[in-house]
Amino acid sequence: MTATLIWILVGLVVIGLYLSWTAGRLDRLHARIDAARAALDAQLLRRASVTQELATSGVLDPAASIVLYEAAHAARQAEEEQREVAESELSQALRAVFGESQQVEAVREVPGGEEAAGELAQAVRRVPMARRFHNDAVRAARALRRHRKVRWFRLAGHAPFPMAFEMDDEPPTALADRPTN
């Protein structure tokens, strides 16, 4: 009888340790999502800021400046529910203005344009990487949260279900192919 109780107790301790380890892993994944989301937000803000600076610098023609400024302003001011759409529209505006290398070359020829073009090229390249890191963390957390043991024992606590950030983040070809310093 005593041996059976000891084995039951050992089994319960092992199960408890396993559930605790799983809950810790889930907590680390949620922390990774938060960090990746902060990095993504920083890169999106940087891209919008650089775009607004370039649009107001007088380097571009007036029509391109207006298109870029409005798209960047909308992306910076968007509410959380509309953020993906606003960021996608900024990507489309960047592709429309910098779709061909002539526009990038025209920016580079103006005083201060070389730095502006380089900074924008870096910004548009970093957004897809930051989004990929965020969505990979979300995918891993979702996979773990779908397990029965996580649902049955409510190991996720009250943490909201992680959502991926889906947007059009394809950079303009002329900027993506440009080497940075």
GROMACS .gro file of N, CA and C in nm:
model
  543
    1MET      N    1   0.082  -0.119   0.000
    1MET     CA    2   0.000   0.000   0.000
    1MET      C    3   0.086   0.126   0.000
    2THR      N    4   0.188   0.129   0.086
    2THR     CA    5   0.275   0.244   0.096
    2THR      C    6   0.354   0.263  -0.034
    3ALA      N    7   0.400   0.154  -0.091
    3ALA     CA    8   0.476   0.162  -0.216
    3ALA      C    9   0.388   0.218  -0.328
    4THR      N   10   0.263   0.180  -0.332
    4THR     CA   11   0.170   0.231  -0.433
    4THR      C   12   0.149   0.380  -0.417
    5LEU      N   13   0.133   0.425  -0.293
    5LEU     CA   14   0.116   0.569  -0.267
    5LEU      C   15   0.240   0.647  -0.307
    6ILE      N   16   0.356   0.591  -0.281
    6ILE     CA   17   0.481   0.657  -0.319
    6ILE      C   18   0.490   0.670  -0.471
    7TRP      N   19   0.456   0.563  -0.542
    7TRP     CA   20   0.460   0.568  -0.690
    7TRP      C   21   0.358   0.667  -0.745
    8ILE      N   22   0.242   0.673  -0.684
    8ILE     CA   23   0.141   0.770  -0.727
    8ILE      C   24   0.192   0.912  -0.702
    9LEU      N   25   0.251   0.932  -0.586
    9LEU     CA   26   0.307   1.063  -0.553
    9LEU      C   27   0.420   1.101  -0.649
   10VAL      N   28   0.510   1.008  -0.678
   10VAL     CA   29   0.618   1.033  -0.774
   10VAL      C   30   0.560   1.066  -0.912
   11GLY      N   31   0.458   0.992  -0.953
   11GLY     CA   32   0.394   1.018  -1.083
   11GLY      C   33   0.332   1.157  -1.088
   12LEU      N   34   0.265   1.197  -0.979
   12LEU     CA   35   0.205   1.330  -0.973
   12LEU      C   36   0.311   1.441  -0.976
   13VAL      N   37   0.423   1.417  -0.907
   13VAL     CA   38   0.532   1.515  -0.907
   13VAL      C   39   0.591   1.527  -1.048
   14VAL      N   40   0.611   1.416  -1.115
   14VAL     CA   41   0.665   1.418  -1.252
   14VAL      C   42   0.569   1.492  -1.346
   15ILE      N   43   0.441   1.463  -1.335
   15ILE     CA   44   0.341   1.532  -1.418
   15ILE      C   45   0.341   1.681  -1.386
   16GLY      N   46   0.347   1.715  -1.258
   16GLY     CA   47   0.350   1.856  -1.218
   16GLY      C   48   0.473   1.928  -1.272
   17LEU      N   49   0.589   1.863  -1.266
   17LEU     CA   50   0.711   1.922  -1.321
   17LEU      C   51   0.700   1.943  -1.472
   18TYR      N   52   0.643   1.843  -1.539
   18TYR     CA   53   0.627   1.854  -1.684
   18TYR      C   54   0.532   1.970  -1.720
   19LEU      N   55   0.422   1.981  -1.648
   19LEU     CA   56   0.328   2.090  -1.674
   19LEU      C   57   0.391   2.226  -1.641
   20SER      N   58   0.468   2.230  -1.535
   20SER     CA   59   0.537   2.354  -1.499
   20SER      C   60   0.639   2.393  -1.606
   21TRP      N   61   0.712   2.296  -1.657
   21TRP     CA   62   0.809   2.322  -1.764
   21TRP      C   63   0.737   2.372  -1.889
   22THR      N   64   0.624   2.311  -1.922
   22THR     CA   65   0.547   2.353  -2.040
   22THR      C   66   0.493   2.495  -2.021
   23ALA      N   67   0.444   2.526  -1.903
   23ALA     CA   68   0.394   2.662  -1.876
   23ALA      C   69   0.507   2.764  -1.886
   24GLY      N   70   0.625   2.729  -1.837
   24GLY     CA   71   0.741   2.817  -1.849
   24GLY      C   72   0.781   2.839  -1.993
   25ARG      N   73   0.777   2.732  -2.070
   25ARG     CA   74   0.809   2.743  -2.213
   25ARG      C   75   0.709   2.835  -2.283
   26LEU      N   76   0.583   2.820  -2.250
   26LEU     CA   77   0.480   2.904  -2.310
   26LEU      C   78   0.500   3.051  -2.268
   27ASP      N   79   0.536   3.071  -2.144
   27ASP     CA   80   0.563   3.207  -2.096
   27ASP      C   81   0.681   3.268  -2.171
   28ARG      N   82   0.786   3.191  -2.193
   28ARG     CA   83   0.902   3.241  -2.269
   28ARG      C   84   0.864   3.273  -2.413
   29LEU      N   85   0.778   3.192  -2.472
   29LEU     CA   86   0.732   3.220  -2.608
   29LEU      C   87   0.652   3.350  -2.613
   30HIS      N   88   0.568   3.372  -2.512
   30HIS     CA   89   0.492   3.498  -2.508
   30HIS      C   90   0.585   3.618  -2.490
   31ALA      N   91   0.688   3.602  -2.409
   31ALA     CA   92   0.787   3.710  -2.393
   31ALA      C   93   0.861   3.735  -2.524
   32ARG      N   94   0.892   3.628  -2.596
   32ARG     CA   95   0.958   3.641  -2.727
   32ARG      C   96   0.867   3.713  -2.826
   33ILE      N   97   0.738   3.685  -2.821
   33ILE     CA   98   0.642   3.754  -2.909
   33ILE      C   99   0.640   3.902  -2.876
   34ASP      N  100   0.637   3.935  -2.747
   34ASP     CA  101   0.635   4.076  -2.707
   34ASP      C  102   0.760   4.149  -2.756
   35ALA      N  103   0.876   4.085  -2.740
   35ALA     CA  104   1.000   4.147  -2.786
   35ALA      C  105   1.003   4.162  -2.938
   36ALA      N  106   0.957   4.059  -3.007
   36ALA     CA  107   0.954   4.065  -3.154
   36ALA      C  108   0.855   4.170  -3.202
   37ARG      N  109   0.744   4.184  -3.132
   37ARG     CA  110   0.645   4.286  -3.171
   37ARG      C  111   0.701   4.427  -3.148
   38ALA      N  112   0.774   4.445  -3.040
   38ALA     CA  113   0.837   4.575  -3.015
   38ALA      C  114   0.940   4.606  -3.123
   39ALA      N  115   1.017   4.507  -3.164
   39ALA     CA  116   1.116   4.528  -3.271
   39ALA      C  117   1.045   4.558  -3.404
   40LEU      N  118   0.936   4.487  -3.431
   40LEU     CA  119   0.860   4.513  -3.553
   40LEU      C  120   0.802   4.653  -3.551
   41ASP      N  121   0.744   4.694  -3.440
   41ASP     CA  122   0.689   4.829  -3.429
   41ASP      C  123   0.798   4.934  -3.451
   42ALA      N  124   0.917   4.910  -3.396
   42ALA     CA  125   1.027   5.004  -3.413
   42ALA      C  126   1.068   5.014  -3.561
   43GLN      N  127   1.073   4.901  -3.629
   43GLN     CA  128   1.112   4.903  -3.771
   43GLN      C  129   1.004   4.969  -3.858
   44LEU      N  130   0.879   4.944  -3.825
   44LEU     CA  131   0.771   5.008  -3.900
   44LEU      C  132   0.771   5.159  -3.878
   45LEU      N  133   0.794   5.200  -3.755
   45LEU     CA  134   0.802   5.343  -3.724
   45LEU      C  135   0.921   5.407  -3.794
   46ARG      N  136   1.032   5.338  -3.795
   46ARG     CA  137   1.152   5.390  -3.862
   46ARG      C  138   1.126   5.407  -4.011
   47ARG      N  139   1.064   5.306  -4.072
   47ARG     CA  140   1.034   5.314  -4.216
   47ARG      C  141   0.942   5.431  -4.245
   48ALA      N  142   0.838   5.448  -4.164
   48ALA     CA  143   0.744   5.559  -4.186
   48ALA      C  144   0.813   5.693  -4.163
   49SER      N  145   0.898   5.702  -4.062
   49SER     CA  146   0.968   5.827  -4.033
   49SER      C  147   1.064   5.865  -4.144
   50VAL      N  148   1.140   5.769  -4.191
   50VAL     CA  149   1.234   5.796  -4.300
   50VAL      C  150   1.158   5.836  -4.426
   51THR      N  151   1.046   5.771  -4.450
   51THR     CA  152   0.965   5.804  -4.567
   51THR      C  153   0.911   5.946  -4.555
   52GLN      N  154   0.863   5.983  -4.437
   52GLN     CA  155   0.812   6.120  -4.418
   52GLN      C  156   0.923   6.222  -4.434
   53GLU      N  157   1.041   6.193  -4.381
   53GLU     CA  158   1.154   6.285  -4.397
   53GLU      C  159   1.188   6.305  -4.543
   54LEU      N  160   1.192   6.195  -4.618
   54LEU     CA  161   1.224   6.203  -4.760
   54LEU      C  162   1.115   6.278  -4.835
   55ALA      N  163   0.990   6.255  -4.799
   55ALA     CA  164   0.878   6.321  -4.867
   55ALA      C  165   0.878   6.472  -4.843
   56THR      N  166   0.923   6.515  -4.727
   56THR     CA  167   0.921   6.658  -4.696
   56THR      C  168   1.054   6.727  -4.727
   57SER      N  169   1.152   6.653  -4.775
   57SER     CA  170   1.284   6.711  -4.798
   57SER      C  171   1.293   6.793  -4.927
   58GLY      N  172   1.197   6.780  -5.015
   58GLY     CA  173   1.202   6.852  -5.141
   58GLY      C  174   1.285   6.780  -5.247
   59VAL      N  175   1.329   6.660  -5.217
   59VAL     CA  176   1.410   6.582  -5.310
   59VAL      C  177   1.324   6.521  -5.420
   60LEU      N  178   1.203   6.482  -5.386
   60LEU     CA  179   1.112   6.416  -5.481
   60LEU      C  180   1.023   6.517  -5.550
   61ASP      N  181   0.963   6.474  -5.659
   61ASP     CA  182   0.866   6.562  -5.725
   61ASP      C  183   0.742   6.574  -5.635
   62PRO      N  184   0.663   6.680  -5.652
   62PRO     CA  185   0.551   6.706  -5.560
   62PRO      C  186   0.449   6.591  -5.550
   63ALA      N  187   0.417   6.528  -5.662
   63ALA     CA  188   0.317   6.420  -5.659
   63ALA      C  189   0.368   6.301  -5.576
   64ALA      N  190   0.494   6.264  -5.598
   64ALA     CA  191   0.552   6.152  -5.522
   64ALA      C  192   0.562   6.188  -5.375
   65SER      N  193   0.596   6.312  -5.346
   65SER     CA  194   0.607   6.357  -5.208
   65SER      C  195   0.473   6.346  -5.136
   66ILE      N  196   0.366   6.388  -5.202
   66ILE     CA  197   0.234   6.383  -5.141
   66ILE      C  198   0.191   6.238  -5.116
   67VAL      N  199   0.213   6.152  -5.214
   67VAL     CA  200   0.175   6.011  -5.201
   67VAL      C  201   0.249   5.948  -5.084
   68LEU      N  202   0.380   5.969  -5.078
   68LEU     CA  203   0.459   5.909  -4.970
   68LEU      C  204   0.426   5.969  -4.834
   69TYR      N  205   0.410   6.100  -4.829
   69TYR     CA  206   0.380   6.164  -4.701
   69TYR      C  207   0.247   6.116  -4.644
   70GLU      N  208   0.146   6.112  -4.728
   70GLU     CA  209   0.013   6.069  -4.680
   70GLU      C  210   0.014   5.924  -4.635
   71ALA      N  211   0.081   5.837  -4.711
   71ALA     CA  212   0.086   5.696  -4.672
   71ALA      C  213   0.166   5.678  -4.543
   72ALA      N  214   0.277   5.748  -4.529
   72ALA     CA  215   0.358   5.737  -4.407
   72ALA      C  216   0.284   5.795  -4.288
   73HIS      N  217   0.216   5.906  -4.308
   73HIS     CA  218   0.140   5.967  -4.198
   73HIS      C  219   0.026   5.873  -4.154
   74ALA      N  220  -0.042   5.815  -4.251
   74ALA     CA  221  -0.151   5.721  -4.217
   74ALA      C  222  -0.096   5.599  -4.142
   75ALA      N  223   0.021   5.551  -4.181
   75ALA     CA  224   0.081   5.435  -4.113
   75ALA      C  225   0.119   5.470  -3.970
   76ARG      N  226   0.170   5.590  -3.949
   76ARG     CA  227   0.211   5.631  -3.813
   76ARG      C  228   0.091   5.657  -3.724
   77GLN      N  229  -0.020   5.703  -3.780
   77GLN     CA  230  -0.136   5.741  -3.700
   77GLN      C  231  -0.242   5.632  -3.690
   78ALA      N  232  -0.222   5.520  -3.758
   78ALA     CA  233  -0.324   5.415  -3.763
   78ALA      C  234  -0.349   5.352  -3.627
   79GLU      N  235  -0.476   5.325  -3.600
   79GLU     CA  236  -0.513   5.249  -3.481
   79GLU      C  237  -0.467   5.105  -3.499
   80GLU      N  238  -0.458   5.032  -3.391
   80GLU     CA  239  -0.407   4.895  -3.396
   80GLU      C  240  -0.486   4.806  -3.493
   81GLU      N  241  -0.617   4.825  -3.499
   81GLU     CA  242  -0.700   4.741  -3.587
   81GLU      C  243  -0.674   4.770  -3.734
   82GLN      N  244  -0.630   4.891  -3.766
   82GLN     CA  245  -0.607   4.931  -3.905
   82GLN      C  246  -0.459   4.935  -3.942
   83ARG      N  247  -0.373   4.896  -3.852
   83ARG     CA  248  -0.229   4.911  -3.872
   83ARG      C  249  -0.178   4.829  -3.989
   84GLU      N  250  -0.222   4.705  -4.001
   84GLU     CA  251  -0.174   4.619  -4.109
   84GLU      C  252  -0.209   4.677  -4.245
   85VAL      N  253  -0.330   4.730  -4.258
   85VAL     CA  254  -0.375   4.789  -4.385
   85VAL      C  255  -0.293   4.914  -4.415
   86ALA      N  256  -0.274   5.000  -4.315
   86ALA     CA  257  -0.199   5.124  -4.336
   86ALA      C  258  -0.054   5.095  -4.373
   87GLU      N  259   0.007   4.997  -4.309
   87GLU     CA  260   0.146   4.962  -4.341
   87GLU      C  261   0.156   4.901  -4.481
   88SER      N  262   0.056   4.823  -4.520
   88SER     CA  263   0.054   4.767  -4.655
   88SER      C  264   0.041   4.878  -4.759
   89GLU      N  265  -0.041   4.978  -4.728
   89GLU     CA  266  -0.056   5.090  -4.821
   89GLU      C  267   0.073   5.170  -4.832
   90LEU      N  268   0.148   5.181  -4.724
   90LEU     CA  269   0.279   5.248  -4.731
   90LEU      C  270   0.374   5.167  -4.819
   91SER      N  271   0.372   5.036  -4.807
   91SER     CA  272   0.456   4.952  -4.893
   91SER      C  273   0.420   4.972  -5.039
   92GLN      N  274   0.290   4.979  -5.067
   92GLN     CA  275   0.246   4.999  -5.206
   92GLN      C  276   0.287   5.136  -5.257
   93ALA      N  277   0.279   5.238  -5.172
   93ALA     CA  278   0.320   5.373  -5.212
   93ALA      C  279   0.470   5.377  -5.240
   94LEU      N  280   0.548   5.310  -5.157
   94LEU     CA  281   0.692   5.305  -5.180
   94LEU      C  282   0.725   5.234  -5.311
   95ARG      N  283   0.654   5.126  -5.339
   95ARG     CA  284   0.677   5.056  -5.467
   95ARG      C  285   0.634   5.141  -5.585
   96ALA      N  286   0.527   5.218  -5.568
   96ALA     CA  287   0.480   5.303  -5.678
   96ALA      C  288   0.582   5.413  -5.708
   97VAL      N  289   0.638   5.473  -5.603
   97VAL     CA  290   0.733   5.583  -5.624
   97VAL      C  291   0.871   5.532  -5.662
   98PHE      N  292   0.916   5.429  -5.597
   98PHE     CA  293   1.052   5.379  -5.621
   98PHE      C  294   1.051   5.247  -5.697
   99GLY      N  295   0.955   5.229  -5.784
   99GLY     CA  296   0.945   5.106  -5.862
   99GLY      C  297   1.057   5.090  -5.963
  100GLU      N  298   1.110   5.200  -6.009
  100GLU     CA  299   1.217   5.196  -6.107
  100GLU      C  300   1.339   5.268  -6.053
  101SER      N  301   1.454   5.226  -6.098
  101SER     CA  302   1.579   5.279  -6.043
  101SER      C  303   1.603   5.425  -6.080
  102GLN      N  304   1.534   5.479  -6.183
  102GLN     CA  305   1.554   5.620  -6.219
  102GLN      C  306   1.517   5.712  -6.104
  103GLN      N  307   1.409   5.681  -6.034
  103GLN     CA  308   1.365   5.766  -5.922
  103GLN      C  309   1.468   5.762  -5.809
  104VAL      N  310   1.523   5.644  -5.782
  104VAL     CA  311   1.624   5.632  -5.677
  104VAL      C  312   1.750   5.709  -5.717
  105GLU      N  313   1.788   5.699  -5.844
  105GLU     CA  314   1.906   5.772  -5.892
  105GLU      C  315   1.883   5.923  -5.885
  106ALA      N  316   1.762   5.967  -5.913
  106ALA     CA  317   1.731   6.110  -5.904
  106ALA      C  318   1.743   6.157  -5.759
  107VAL      N  319   1.701   6.075  -5.665
  107VAL     CA  320   1.714   6.110  -5.523
  107VAL      C  321   1.861   6.114  -5.483
  108ARG      N  322   1.939   6.019  -5.531
  108ARG     CA  323   2.080   6.011  -5.494
  108ARG      C  324   2.161   6.130  -5.545
  109GLU      N  325   2.120   6.188  -5.658
  109GLU     CA  326   2.195   6.299  -5.718
  109GLU      C  327   2.178   6.430  -5.643
  110VAL      N  328   2.071   6.443  -5.569
  110VAL     CA  329   2.044   6.566  -5.495
  110VAL      C  330   2.132   6.568  -5.369
  111PRO      N  331   2.181   6.686  -5.325
  111PRO     CA  332   2.260   6.690  -5.202
  111PRO      C  333   2.182   6.630  -5.084
  112GLY      N  334   2.245   6.537  -5.015
  112GLY     CA  335   2.181   6.468  -4.904
  112GLY      C  336   2.096   6.351  -4.947
  113GLY      N  337   2.080   6.334  -5.075
  113GLY     CA  338   1.996   6.226  -5.126
  113GLY      C  339   2.056   6.089  -5.111
  114GLU      N  340   2.189   6.082  -5.117
  114GLU     CA  341   2.257   5.953  -5.103
  114GLU      C  342   2.228   5.893  -4.965
  115GLU      N  343   2.237   5.975  -4.861
  115GLU     CA  344   2.211   5.927  -4.726
  115GLU      C  345   2.063   5.891  -4.709
  116ALA      N  346   1.976   5.974  -4.765
  116ALA     CA  347   1.832   5.949  -4.753
  116ALA      C  348   1.794   5.819  -4.823
  117ALA      N  349   1.848   5.798  -4.942
  117ALA     CA  350   1.817   5.674  -5.015
  117ALA      C  351   1.872   5.552  -4.942
  118GLY      N  352   1.992   5.564  -4.886
  118GLY     CA  353   2.051   5.454  -4.811
  118GLY      C  354   1.972   5.420  -4.686
  119GLU      N  355   1.929   5.523  -4.616
  119GLU     CA  356   1.852   5.502  -4.493
  119GLU      C  357   1.716   5.438  -4.525
  120LEU      N  358   1.652   5.484  -4.632
  120LEU     CA  359   1.524   5.426  -4.671
  120LEU      C  360   1.542   5.281  -4.717
  121ALA      N  361   1.650   5.253  -4.790
  121ALA     CA  362   1.676   5.116  -4.835
  121ALA      C  363   1.693   5.022  -4.715
  122GLN      N  364   1.766   5.067  -4.614
  122GLN     CA  365   1.782   4.985  -4.494
  122GLN      C  366   1.649   4.963  -4.423
  123ALA      N  367   1.571   5.070  -4.414
  123ALA     CA  368   1.443   5.060  -4.344
  123ALA      C  369   1.347   4.963  -4.412
  124VAL      N  370   1.340   4.969  -4.545
  124VAL     CA  371   1.246   4.880  -4.614
  124VAL      C  372   1.294   4.736  -4.615
  125ARG      N  373   1.425   4.712  -4.599
  125ARG     CA  374   1.475   4.575  -4.591
  125ARG      C  375   1.456   4.514  -4.453
  126ARG      N  376   1.456   4.596  -4.350
  126ARG     CA  377   1.446   4.544  -4.213
  126ARG      C  378   1.303   4.508  -4.174
  127VAL      N  379   1.205   4.571  -4.235
  127VAL     CA  380   1.065   4.542  -4.199
  127VAL      C  381   1.028   4.396  -4.226
  128PRO      N  382   1.058   4.340  -4.344
  128PRO     CA  383   1.021   4.199  -4.365
  128PRO      C  384   1.090   4.104  -4.267
  129MET      N  385   1.215   4.133  -4.232
  129MET     CA  386   1.284   4.046  -4.136
  129MET      C  387   1.219   4.054  -3.999
  130ALA      N  388   1.187   4.173  -3.954
  130ALA     CA  389   1.124   4.189  -3.822
  130ALA      C  390   0.987   4.122  -3.820
  131ARG      N  391   0.913   4.135  -3.931
  131ARG     CA  392   0.781   4.072  -3.938
  131ARG      C  393   0.794   3.920  -3.937
  132ARG      N  394   0.895   3.869  -4.006
  132ARG     CA  395   0.917   3.724  -4.010
  132ARG      C  396   0.951   3.671  -3.870
  133PHE      N  397   1.038   3.741  -3.796
  133PHE     CA  398   1.071   3.698  -3.660
  133PHE      C  399   0.947   3.698  -3.571
  134HIS      N  400   0.866   3.802  -3.583
  134HIS     CA  401   0.744   3.810  -3.502
  134HIS      C  402   0.649   3.696  -3.536
  135ASN      N  403   0.625   3.675  -3.664
  135ASN     CA  404   0.530   3.571  -3.705
  135ASN      C  405   0.581   3.431  -3.673
  136ASP      N  406   0.712   3.410  -3.675
  136ASP     CA  407   0.767   3.280  -3.634
  136ASP      C  408   0.742   3.254  -3.485
  137ALA      N  409   0.759   3.357  -3.403
  137ALA     CA  410   0.732   3.342  -3.260
  137ALA      C  411   0.584   3.315  -3.236
  138VAL      N  412   0.499   3.384  -3.310
  138VAL     CA  413   0.354   3.363  -3.298
  138VAL      C  414   0.319   3.220  -3.339
  139ARG      N  415   0.377   3.172  -3.446
  139ARG     CA  416   0.350   3.037  -3.495
  139ARG      C  417   0.390   2.933  -3.390
  140ALA      N  418   0.506   2.951  -3.326
  140ALA     CA  419   0.550   2.856  -3.224
  140ALA      C  420   0.457   2.858  -3.103
  141ALA      N  421   0.416   2.974  -3.060
  141ALA     CA  422   0.326   2.984  -2.944
  141ALA      C  423   0.189   2.924  -2.977
  142ARG      N  424   0.141   2.950  -3.096
  142ARG     CA  425   0.011   2.892  -3.135
  142ARG      C  426   0.016   2.740  -3.137
  143ALA      N  427   0.126   2.686  -3.189
  143ALA     CA  428   0.140   2.540  -3.195
  143ALA      C  429   0.138   2.480  -3.055
  144LEU      N  430   0.207   2.543  -2.962
  144LEU     CA  431   0.207   2.492  -2.825
  144LEU      C  432   0.072   2.510  -2.758
  145ARG      N  433   0.006   2.621  -2.784
  145ARG     CA  434  -0.124   2.646  -2.720
  145ARG      C  435  -0.233   2.554  -2.773
  146ARG      N  436  -0.213   2.493  -2.888
  146ARG     CA  437  -0.314   2.401  -2.943
  146ARG      C  438  -0.310   2.264  -2.877
  147HIS      N  439  -0.202   2.233  -2.805
  147HIS     CA  440  -0.193   2.103  -2.739
  147HIS      C  441  -0.300   2.090  -2.632
  148ARG      N  442  -0.353   1.969  -2.618
  148ARG     CA  443  -0.459   1.945  -2.522
  148ARG      C  444  -0.417   1.978  -2.379
  149LYS      N  445  -0.295   1.939  -2.345
  149LYS     CA  446  -0.250   1.961  -2.206
  149LYS      C  447  -0.250   2.109  -2.172
  150VAL      N  448  -0.218   2.195  -2.269
  150VAL     CA  449  -0.217   2.340  -2.244
  150VAL      C  450  -0.360   2.390  -2.227
  151ARG      N  451  -0.451   2.340  -2.307
  151ARG     CA  452  -0.591   2.383  -2.296
  151ARG      C  453  -0.657   2.327  -2.170
  152TRP      N  454  -0.638   2.198  -2.143
  152TRP     CA  455  -0.704   2.135  -2.029
  152TRP      C  456  -0.658   2.194  -1.896
  153PHE      N  457  -0.530   2.219  -1.883
  153PHE     CA  458  -0.477   2.271  -1.757
  153PHE      C  459  -0.464   2.424  -1.759
  154ARG      N  460  -0.511   2.485  -1.865
  154ARG     CA  461  -0.510   2.632  -1.881
  154ARG      C  462  -0.374   2.692  -1.849
  155LEU      N  463  -0.273   2.635  -1.915
  155LEU     CA  464  -0.136   2.677  -1.888
  155LEU      C  465  -0.105   2.815  -1.947
  156ALA      N  466  -0.186   2.860  -2.040
  156ALA     CA  467  -0.163   2.992  -2.099
  156ALA      C  468  -0.216   3.104  -2.010
  157GLY      N  469  -0.288   3.068  -1.907
  157GLY     CA  470  -0.343   3.169  -1.818
  157GLY      C  471  -0.442   3.257  -1.891
  158HIS      N  472  -0.430   3.387  -1.871
  158HIS     CA  473  -0.520   3.482  -1.935
  158HIS      C  474  -0.455   3.555  -2.052
  159ALA      N  475  -0.343   3.503  -2.097
  159ALA     CA  476  -0.272   3.567  -2.209
  159ALA      C  477  -0.359   3.557  -2.335
  160PRO      N  478  -0.369   3.665  -2.410
  160PRO     CA  479  -0.448   3.659  -2.533
  160PRO      C  480  -0.383   3.567  -2.635
  161PHE      N  481  -0.466   3.511  -2.722
  161PHE     CA  482  -0.415   3.423  -2.827
  161PHE      C  483  -0.329   3.507  -2.920
  162PRO      N  484  -0.205   3.467  -2.947
  162PRO     CA  485  -0.116   3.550  -3.029
  162PRO      C  486  -0.164   3.559  -3.174
  163MET      N  487  -0.153   3.680  -3.228
  163MET     CA  488  -0.195   3.706  -3.365
  163MET      C  489  -0.075   3.745  -3.450
  164ALA      N  490  -0.069   3.689  -3.568
  164ALA     CA  491   0.038   3.724  -3.661
  164ALA      C  492   0.012   3.863  -3.718
  165PHE      N  493   0.118   3.927  -3.766
  165PHE     CA  494   0.106   4.059  -3.828
  165PHE      C  495   0.118   4.036  -3.978
  166GLU      N  496   0.005   4.045  -4.046
  166GLU     CA  497   0.000   4.019  -4.190
  166GLU      C  498  -0.009   4.150  -4.265
  167MET      N  499   0.090   4.175  -4.349
  167MET     CA  500   0.092   4.296  -4.429
  167MET      C  501   0.171   4.272  -4.556
  168ASP      N  502   0.154   4.360  -4.650
  168ASP     CA  503   0.234   4.360  -4.772
  168ASP      C  504   0.364   4.432  -4.737
  169ASP      N  505   0.474   4.355  -4.729
  169ASP     CA  506   0.600   4.417  -4.691
  169ASP      C  507   0.707   4.405  -4.799
  170GLU      N  508   0.663   4.377  -4.921
  170GLU     CA  509   0.760   4.364  -5.030
  170GLU      C  510   0.824   4.499  -5.059
  171PRO      N  511   0.956   4.506  -5.051
  171PRO     CA  512   1.022   4.635  -5.075
  171PRO      C  513   1.026   4.669  -5.224
  172PRO      N  514   1.039   4.798  -5.256
  172PRO     CA  515   1.055   4.836  -5.397
  172PRO      C  516   1.182   4.773  -5.453
  173THR      N  517   1.175   4.724  -5.573
  173THR     CA  518   1.288   4.656  -5.634
  173THR      C  519   1.411   4.744  -5.640
  174ALA      N  520   1.393   4.870  -5.677
  174ALA     CA  521   1.506   4.960  -5.691
  174ALA      C  522   1.575   4.985  -5.557
  175LEU      N  523   1.503   4.983  -5.447
  175LEU     CA  524   1.564   5.003  -5.315
  175LEU      C  525   1.619   4.873  -5.258
  176ALA      N  526   1.552   4.762  -5.285
  176ALA     CA  527   1.594   4.634  -5.229
  176ALA      C  528   1.726   4.588  -5.290
  177ASP      N  529   1.749   4.621  -5.415
  177ASP     CA  530   1.871   4.576  -5.483
  177ASP      C  531   1.989   4.667  -5.456
  178ARG      N  532   1.964   4.781  -5.395
  178ARG     CA  533   2.068   4.881  -5.374
  178ARG      C  534   2.157   4.840  -5.256
  179PRO      N  535   2.289   4.835  -5.275
  179PRO     CA  536   2.376   4.802  -5.161
  179PRO      C  537   2.379   4.916  -5.061
  180THR      N  538   2.391   4.879  -4.932
  180THR     CA  539   2.400   4.981  -4.828
  180THR      C  540   2.543   4.987  -4.778
  181ASN      N  541   2.573   5.099  -4.718
  181ASN     CA  542   2.709   5.119  -4.667
  181ASN      C  543   2.726   5.052  -4.533
   0.00000   0.00000   0.00000
